Amino acid sequence: AVKPGALVEAGAEIARLSSIDLDLAIADLLGKATQARSRLASLERERFTDPAASLEIGTVEESLKSVEEQLKRKRKDRSDLVLTAPRSGVVLPSPALKAPPDGTGRLPGWSGHVLEKRNLGATLAEGTVLCLVGDPNAFEAVMVVDQSEMEFVSRGQRVDLKLDAMPWQTFRGTIDEIAETNLEGGSERLSVKSGGQVPTRTDESGREMPISTSYEALMAVDDPDGAFTAGMRGSARIRVGQRTVGNWLLRLLWQTFNFRM
């Protein structure tokens, strides 16, 4: 697997996964295909002396065709386990996962960032975000808005951003997108436990989840001077007519594409 921070070209291999169940299914189908071909060859020899053999040939051919189609799909599934970059950019780590405390009775799994060397060979659940690939000059400010304020927030509203690392500078823009579903995870950097302002609880998988139902509002932020880094925090003021909706915590992310298994 590549390391976070690496520059990659579109189509470059990011990581290579494996599935024992998939390998066993392919091996089983290969065995069935071999048996079917062997039986078909035998029937081809016998059909000159045994009329029943000729009648069985069609059935075996259909069976072989079905097995080969299944084998083709399974091999495609296995090739999809080689994850490649959908675009050129910088590899960024997915949100870190905390290791479960001892005594929980759960089997040990991966923790931290998936691409860390210690997680080599770990079992990943379906839907796990392996990493992100983004443009180093284009960010998104992701603002966490409480459900009680959502009725006042809409696309096109003006936003003033201030970063904790650059308190003297204000970045301005407008809301480009508002999430249709509530935020369910990925709040580690925003959590009060990490010095942020979003109250969270830790779920069974080690992720930080907002205690109050919240939604994300997105704003594109260009960074031609390369001053931003992923994970920066700050505050945002959303202009709602004559009203200002709070000082909402935000985080800065690369414009990204997520890899999901």
mmCIF file of C-alpha atoms in Angstrom:
data_model
loop_
_atom_site.group_PDB
_atom_site.id
_atom_site.type_symbol
_atom_site.label_atom_id
_atom_site.label_comp_id
_atom_site.label_asym_id
_atom_site.label_seq_id
_atom_site.Cartn_x
_atom_site.Cartn_y
_atom_site.Cartn_z
ATOM 1 C CA ALA A 1 0.000 0.000 0.000
ATOM 2 C CA VAL A 2 1.109 3.564 -0.592
ATOM 3 C CA LYS A 3 1.862 5.896 2.308
ATOM 4 C CA PRO A 4 -0.230 8.964 3.207
ATOM 5 C CA GLY A 5 1.222 12.091 1.657
ATOM 6 C CA ALA A 6 2.410 10.280 -1.466
ATOM 7 C CA LEU A 7 1.720 11.840 -4.861
ATOM 8 C CA VAL A 8 -0.068 9.437 -7.206
ATOM 9 C CA GLU A 9 -1.187 9.498 -10.814
ATOM 10 C CA ALA A 10 -4.668 8.501 -11.900
ATOM 11 C CA GLY A 11 -4.833 4.708 -12.162
ATOM 12 C CA ALA A 12 -1.877 4.086 -9.841
ATOM 13 C CA GLU A 13 -2.257 1.168 -7.444
ATOM 14 C CA ILE A 14 -3.151 2.316 -3.924
ATOM 15 C CA ALA A 15 -3.517 -1.028 -2.154
ATOM 16 C CA ARG A 16 -4.079 -4.697 -2.863
ATOM 17 C CA LEU A 17 -6.700 -6.489 -0.777
ATOM 18 C CA SER A 18 -7.493 -10.180 -0.516
ATOM 19 C CA SER A 19 -10.514 -12.297 0.378
ATOM 20 C CA ILE A 20 -10.194 -15.909 1.520
ATOM 21 C CA ASP A 21 -13.865 -16.552 0.751
ATOM 22 C CA LEU A 22 -13.393 -15.238 -2.782
ATOM 23 C CA ASP A 23 -10.253 -17.323 -3.327
ATOM 24 C CA LEU A 24 -12.065 -20.459 -2.127
ATOM 25 C CA ALA A 25 -15.039 -19.738 -4.408
ATOM 26 C CA ILE A 26 -12.727 -19.346 -7.414
ATOM 27 C CA ALA A 27 -10.872 -22.567 -6.566
ATOM 28 C CA ASP A 28 -14.189 -24.426 -6.281
ATOM 29 C CA LEU A 29 -15.388 -23.105 -9.645
ATOM 30 C CA LEU A 30 -12.086 -23.988 -11.302
ATOM 31 C CA GLY A 31 -12.517 -27.547 -10.066
ATOM 32 C CA LYS A 32 -16.058 -27.721 -11.405
ATOM 33 C CA ALA A 33 -14.947 -26.331 -14.764
ATOM 34 C CA THR A 34 -12.169 -28.919 -15.005
ATOM 35 C CA GLN A 35 -14.614 -31.738 -14.235
ATOM 36 C CA ALA A 36 -17.111 -30.442 -16.789
ATOM 37 C CA ARG A 37 -14.461 -30.205 -19.528
ATOM 38 C CA SER A 38 -13.226 -33.692 -18.710
ATOM 39 C CA ARG A 39 -16.753 -35.086 -18.841
ATOM 40 C CA LEU A 40 -17.443 -33.256 -22.104
ATOM 41 C CA ALA A 41 -14.297 -34.694 -23.707
ATOM 42 C CA SER A 42 -15.318 -38.175 -22.587
ATOM 43 C CA LEU A 43 -18.807 -37.763 -24.010
ATOM 44 C CA GLU A 44 -17.390 -36.547 -27.319
ATOM 45 C CA ARG A 45 -15.477 -39.843 -27.607
ATOM 46 C CA GLU A 46 -18.416 -41.982 -26.513
ATOM 47 C CA ARG A 47 -21.093 -40.423 -28.716
ATOM 48 C CA PHE A 48 -20.014 -42.472 -31.741
ATOM 49 C CA THR A 49 -20.832 -45.705 -29.934
ATOM 50 C CA ASP A 50 -23.336 -44.593 -27.297
ATOM 51 C CA PRO A 51 -26.428 -42.612 -28.416
ATOM 52 C CA ALA A 52 -27.082 -41.544 -24.796
ATOM 53 C CA ALA A 53 -23.759 -39.717 -24.750
ATOM 54 C CA SER A 54 -24.893 -37.391 -27.527
ATOM 55 C CA LEU A 55 -27.985 -36.453 -25.501
ATOM 56 C CA GLU A 56 -25.893 -35.600 -22.434
ATOM 57 C CA ILE A 57 -23.423 -33.369 -24.287
ATOM 58 C CA GLY A 58 -25.804 -30.394 -24.432
ATOM 59 C CA THR A 59 -26.513 -30.552 -20.680
ATOM 60 C CA VAL A 60 -22.822 -30.655 -19.820
ATOM 61 C CA GLU A 61 -22.069 -27.772 -22.202
ATOM 62 C CA GLU A 62 -24.735 -25.621 -20.525
ATOM 63 C CA SER A 63 -23.334 -26.525 -17.104
ATOM 64 C CA LEU A 64 -19.811 -25.606 -18.217
ATOM 65 C CA LYS A 65 -21.032 -22.309 -19.646
ATOM 66 C CA SER A 66 -22.727 -21.444 -16.340
ATOM 67 C CA VAL A 67 -19.610 -22.277 -14.337
ATOM 68 C CA GLU A 68 -17.391 -20.212 -16.642
ATOM 69 C CA GLU A 69 -19.723 -17.207 -16.315
ATOM 70 C CA GLN A 70 -19.628 -17.494 -12.522
ATOM 71 C CA LEU A 71 -15.857 -17.816 -12.653
ATOM 72 C CA LYS A 72 -15.596 -14.697 -14.790
ATOM 73 C CA ARG A 73 -17.644 -12.687 -12.277
ATOM 74 C CA LYS A 74 -15.613 -13.945 -9.330
ATOM 75 C CA ARG A 75 -12.339 -13.100 -11.067
ATOM 76 C CA LYS A 76 -13.711 -9.620 -11.747
ATOM 77 C CA ASP A 77 -14.541 -9.297 -8.050
ATOM 78 C CA ARG A 78 -10.972 -10.298 -7.196
ATOM 79 C CA SER A 79 -9.491 -7.800 -9.648
ATOM 80 C CA ASP A 80 -11.625 -5.108 -7.984
ATOM 81 C CA LEU A 81 -9.701 -5.765 -4.772
ATOM 82 C CA VAL A 82 -6.764 -3.965 -6.378
ATOM 83 C CA LEU A 83 -7.632 -0.367 -5.516
ATOM 84 C CA THR A 84 -6.383 2.360 -7.833
ATOM 85 C CA ALA A 85 -6.424 6.147 -7.686
ATOM 86 C CA PRO A 86 -9.438 7.599 -9.532
ATOM 87 C CA ARG A 87 -7.507 10.827 -10.122
ATOM 88 C CA SER A 88 -4.057 12.324 -9.702
ATOM 89 C CA GLY A 89 -3.388 13.916 -6.340
ATOM 90 C CA VAL A 90 -2.166 13.409 -2.808
ATOM 91 C CA VAL A 91 -2.992 10.328 -0.726
ATOM 92 C CA LEU A 92 -4.630 11.260 2.568
ATOM 93 C CA PRO A 93 -5.367 8.907 5.468
ATOM 94 C CA SER A 94 -8.924 8.030 6.377
ATOM 95 C CA PRO A 95 -10.228 9.013 9.833
ATOM 96 C CA ALA A 96 -8.367 7.191 12.593
ATOM 97 C CA LEU A 97 -10.089 4.417 14.503
ATOM 98 C CA LYS A 98 -9.442 4.039 18.202
ATOM 99 C CA ALA A 99 -8.407 0.636 19.502
ATOM 100 C CA PRO A 100 -11.140 -0.923 21.706
ATOM 101 C CA PRO A 101 -10.273 -0.978 25.414
ATOM 102 C CA ASP A 102 -9.105 -4.258 26.910
ATOM 103 C CA GLY A 103 -11.767 -6.420 28.459
ATOM 104 C CA THR A 104 -14.493 -5.711 25.916
ATOM 105 C CA GLY A 105 -14.535 -9.309 24.717
ATOM 106 C CA ARG A 106 -14.125 -8.160 21.106
ATOM 107 C CA LEU A 107 -11.546 -9.734 18.819
ATOM 108 C CA PRO A 108 -8.600 -7.417 18.079
ATOM 109 C CA GLY A 109 -8.869 -5.593 14.772
ATOM 110 C CA TRP A 110 -7.192 -2.698 13.022
ATOM 111 C CA SER A 111 -6.834 0.688 14.672
ATOM 112 C CA GLY A 112 -5.357 4.066 13.849
ATOM 113 C CA HIS A 113 -5.198 4.673 10.088
ATOM 114 C CA VAL A 114 -5.842 1.734 7.756
ATOM 115 C CA LEU A 115 -2.671 2.306 5.740
ATOM 116 C CA GLU A 116 -0.370 2.120 8.767
ATOM 117 C CA LYS A 117 2.125 -0.748 8.551
ATOM 118 C CA ARG A 118 0.798 -2.331 11.753
ATOM 119 C CA ASN A 119 -2.550 -2.928 10.020
ATOM 120 C CA LEU A 120 -1.023 -5.016 7.240
ATOM 121 C CA GLY A 121 -3.132 -8.163 6.959
ATOM 122 C CA ALA A 122 -5.982 -6.800 9.076
ATOM 123 C CA THR A 123 -9.588 -7.705 8.275
ATOM 124 C CA LEU A 124 -11.610 -4.745 6.955
ATOM 125 C CA ALA A 125 -15.387 -4.535 7.148
ATOM 126 C CA GLU A 126 -17.436 -3.674 4.078
ATOM 127 C CA GLY A 127 -17.682 0.113 3.723
ATOM 128 C CA THR A 128 -14.323 0.840 5.369
ATOM 129 C CA VAL A 129 -12.711 3.995 3.971
ATOM 130 C CA LEU A 130 -9.185 3.005 3.014
ATOM 131 C CA CYS A 131 -7.838 6.437 2.131
ATOM 132 C CA LEU A 132 -8.621 9.625 0.242
ATOM 133 C CA VAL A 133 -7.067 11.179 -2.856
ATOM 134 C CA GLY A 134 -7.369 14.931 -3.323
ATOM 135 C CA ASP A 135 -6.207 18.073 -5.058
ATOM 136 C CA PRO A 136 -3.596 19.825 -2.846
ATOM 137 C CA ASN A 137 -4.867 23.246 -3.921
ATOM 138 C CA ALA A 138 -8.594 22.717 -3.417
ATOM 139 C CA PHE A 139 -10.249 22.258 -0.031
ATOM 140 C CA GLU A 140 -13.729 22.065 1.392
ATOM 141 C CA ALA A 141 -14.766 23.721 4.628
ATOM 142 C CA VAL A 142 -17.135 21.247 6.269
ATOM 143 C CA MET A 143 -19.329 23.033 8.799
ATOM 144 C CA VAL A 144 -21.248 21.074 11.401
ATOM 145 C CA VAL A 145 -24.676 22.635 11.921
ATOM 146 C CA ASP A 146 -26.991 21.584 14.732
ATOM 147 C CA GLN A 147 -30.390 20.258 13.720
ATOM 148 C CA SER A 148 -32.118 23.144 15.532
ATOM 149 C CA GLU A 149 -30.545 25.629 13.085
ATOM 150 C CA MET A 150 -30.974 23.669 9.842
ATOM 151 C CA GLU A 151 -34.207 25.417 8.865
ATOM 152 C CA PHE A 152 -32.289 28.704 8.630
ATOM 153 C CA VAL A 153 -29.444 27.367 6.447
ATOM 154 C CA SER A 154 -29.582 27.085 2.649
ATOM 155 C CA ARG A 155 -27.333 27.010 -0.405
ATOM 156 C CA GLY A 156 -25.853 30.292 -1.551
ATOM 157 C CA GLN A 157 -25.686 31.891 1.887
ATOM 158 C CA ARG A 158 -22.539 33.857 2.680
ATOM 159 C CA VAL A 159 -19.977 32.357 5.028
ATOM 160 C CA ASP A 160 -17.059 33.950 6.899
ATOM 161 C CA LEU A 161 -14.359 31.478 7.955
ATOM 162 C CA LYS A 162 -11.604 31.944 10.500
ATOM 163 C CA LEU A 163 -8.969 29.280 11.091
ATOM 164 C CA ASP A 164 -7.465 28.660 14.501
ATOM 165 C CA ALA A 165 -4.033 28.644 12.831
ATOM 166 C CA MET A 166 -4.688 31.951 11.003
ATOM 167 C CA PRO A 167 -6.926 34.026 13.309
ATOM 168 C CA TRP A 168 -5.908 37.278 11.604
ATOM 169 C CA GLN A 169 -7.372 36.269 8.241
ATOM 170 C CA THR A 170 -10.994 35.786 7.147
ATOM 171 C CA PHE A 171 -11.922 33.554 4.223
ATOM 172 C CA ARG A 172 -15.239 34.266 2.536
ATOM 173 C CA GLY A 173 -17.477 32.207 0.316
ATOM 174 C CA THR A 174 -20.945 30.692 0.039
ATOM 175 C CA ILE A 175 -22.544 27.390 1.004
ATOM 176 C CA ASP A 176 -22.256 25.031 -1.965
ATOM 177 C CA GLU A 177 -24.018 21.971 -0.581
ATOM 178 C CA ILE A 178 -25.995 20.833 2.445
ATOM 179 C CA ALA A 179 -26.114 17.178 3.472
ATOM 180 C CA GLU A 180 -29.520 15.526 3.192
ATOM 181 C CA THR A 181 -28.756 13.004 5.927
ATOM 182 C CA ASN A 182 -27.487 13.660 9.428
ATOM 183 C CA LEU A 183 -23.831 13.300 10.333
ATOM 184 C CA GLU A 184 -23.164 9.828 11.731
ATOM 185 C CA GLY A 185 -19.404 9.697 12.144
ATOM 186 C CA GLY A 186 -16.000 11.092 11.261
ATOM 187 C CA SER A 187 -16.103 13.708 14.028
ATOM 188 C CA GLU A 188 -12.802 12.812 15.693
ATOM 189 C CA ARG A 189 -11.072 16.089 14.823
ATOM 190 C CA LEU A 190 -14.146 18.126 15.764
ATOM 191 C CA SER A 191 -14.809 16.411 19.076
ATOM 192 C CA VAL A 192 -14.389 18.250 22.353
ATOM 193 C CA LYS A 193 -12.196 15.280 23.282
ATOM 194 C CA SER A 194 -9.692 16.455 20.641
ATOM 195 C CA GLY A 195 -9.909 20.145 21.480
ATOM 196 C CA GLY A 196 -12.850 20.889 19.209
ATOM 197 C CA GLN A 197 -16.327 22.153 19.997
ATOM 198 C CA VAL A 198 -18.639 19.289 18.998
ATOM 199 C CA PRO A 199 -19.859 17.139 21.922
ATOM 200 C CA THR A 200 -19.434 13.488 20.921
ATOM 201 C CA ARG A 201 -19.675 9.977 22.293
ATOM 202 C CA THR A 202 -17.486 7.023 21.372
ATOM 203 C CA ASP A 203 -19.385 4.164 19.700
ATOM 204 C CA GLU A 204 -18.548 0.456 19.914
ATOM 205 C CA SER A 205 -16.230 0.658 16.895
ATOM 206 C CA GLY A 206 -14.210 3.511 18.408
ATOM 207 C CA ARG A 207 -15.653 6.296 16.231
ATOM 208 C CA GLU A 208 -16.684 9.655 17.665
ATOM 209 C CA MET A 209 -20.383 10.320 17.050
ATOM 210 C CA PRO A 210 -22.131 13.677 17.608
ATOM 211 C CA ILE A 211 -24.371 13.602 20.679
ATOM 212 C CA SER A 212 -26.806 16.048 19.070
ATOM 213 C CA THR A 213 -28.207 15.395 15.598
ATOM 214 C CA SER A 214 -26.092 17.494 13.224
ATOM 215 C CA TYR A 215 -25.670 18.073 9.494
ATOM 216 C CA GLU A 216 -22.804 19.126 7.249
ATOM 217 C CA ALA A 217 -22.737 22.282 5.137
ATOM 218 C CA LEU A 218 -19.949 22.476 2.535
ATOM 219 C CA MET A 219 -18.053 25.417 1.093
ATOM 220 C CA ALA A 220 -15.245 25.217 -1.475
ATOM 221 C CA VAL A 221 -12.021 26.976 -0.459
ATOM 222 C CA ASP A 222 -9.167 27.513 -2.912
ATOM 223 C CA ASP A 223 -5.611 27.447 -1.615
ATOM 224 C CA PRO A 224 -3.307 28.609 -4.439
ATOM 225 C CA ASP A 225 -0.552 29.525 -1.946
ATOM 226 C CA GLY A 226 -0.537 26.123 -0.292
ATOM 227 C CA ALA A 227 -1.167 27.546 3.196
ATOM 228 C CA PHE A 228 -3.789 24.995 4.267
ATOM 229 C CA THR A 229 -3.305 21.515 5.630
ATOM 230 C CA ALA A 230 -5.916 18.789 5.966
ATOM 231 C CA GLY A 231 -7.617 18.721 9.353
ATOM 232 C CA MET A 232 -7.361 22.452 10.158
ATOM 233 C CA ARG A 233 -10.077 23.725 12.473
ATOM 234 C CA GLY A 234 -11.713 27.070 13.067
ATOM 235 C CA SER A 235 -15.088 28.766 13.212
ATOM 236 C CA ALA A 236 -17.626 29.810 10.612
ATOM 237 C CA ARG A 237 -20.364 32.449 10.568
ATOM 238 C CA ILE A 238 -23.247 31.701 8.231
ATOM 239 C CA ARG A 239 -25.201 34.795 7.219
ATOM 240 C CA VAL A 240 -28.923 34.062 7.398
ATOM 241 C CA GLY A 241 -30.692 37.285 6.377
ATOM 242 C CA GLN A 242 -30.456 39.497 9.428
ATOM 243 C CA ARG A 243 -29.464 36.552 11.597
ATOM 244 C CA THR A 244 -26.114 34.830 12.157
ATOM 245 C CA VAL A 245 -26.195 31.106 12.843
ATOM 246 C CA GLY A 246 -23.750 30.532 15.663
ATOM 247 C CA ASN A 247 -20.048 30.010 15.510
ATOM 248 C CA TRP A 248 -19.908 26.557 14.011
ATOM 249 C CA LEU A 249 -16.876 24.400 14.199
ATOM 250 C CA LEU A 250 -15.416 23.410 10.849
ATOM 251 C CA ARG A 251 -12.701 21.242 9.523
ATOM 252 C CA LEU A 252 -10.792 21.630 6.267
ATOM 253 C CA LEU A 253 -10.584 18.649 3.959
ATOM 254 C CA TRP A 254 -9.081 18.021 0.574
ATOM 255 C CA GLN A 255 -11.676 17.642 -2.139
ATOM 256 C CA THR A 256 -11.729 13.901 -2.011
ATOM 257 C CA PHE A 257 -12.949 10.622 -3.466
ATOM 258 C CA ASN A 258 -13.627 7.843 -0.990
ATOM 259 C CA PHE A 259 -12.559 4.158 -1.545
ATOM 260 C CA ARG A 260 -15.134 1.725 -0.214
ATOM 261 C CA MET A 261 -15.077 -1.862 -0.329
#
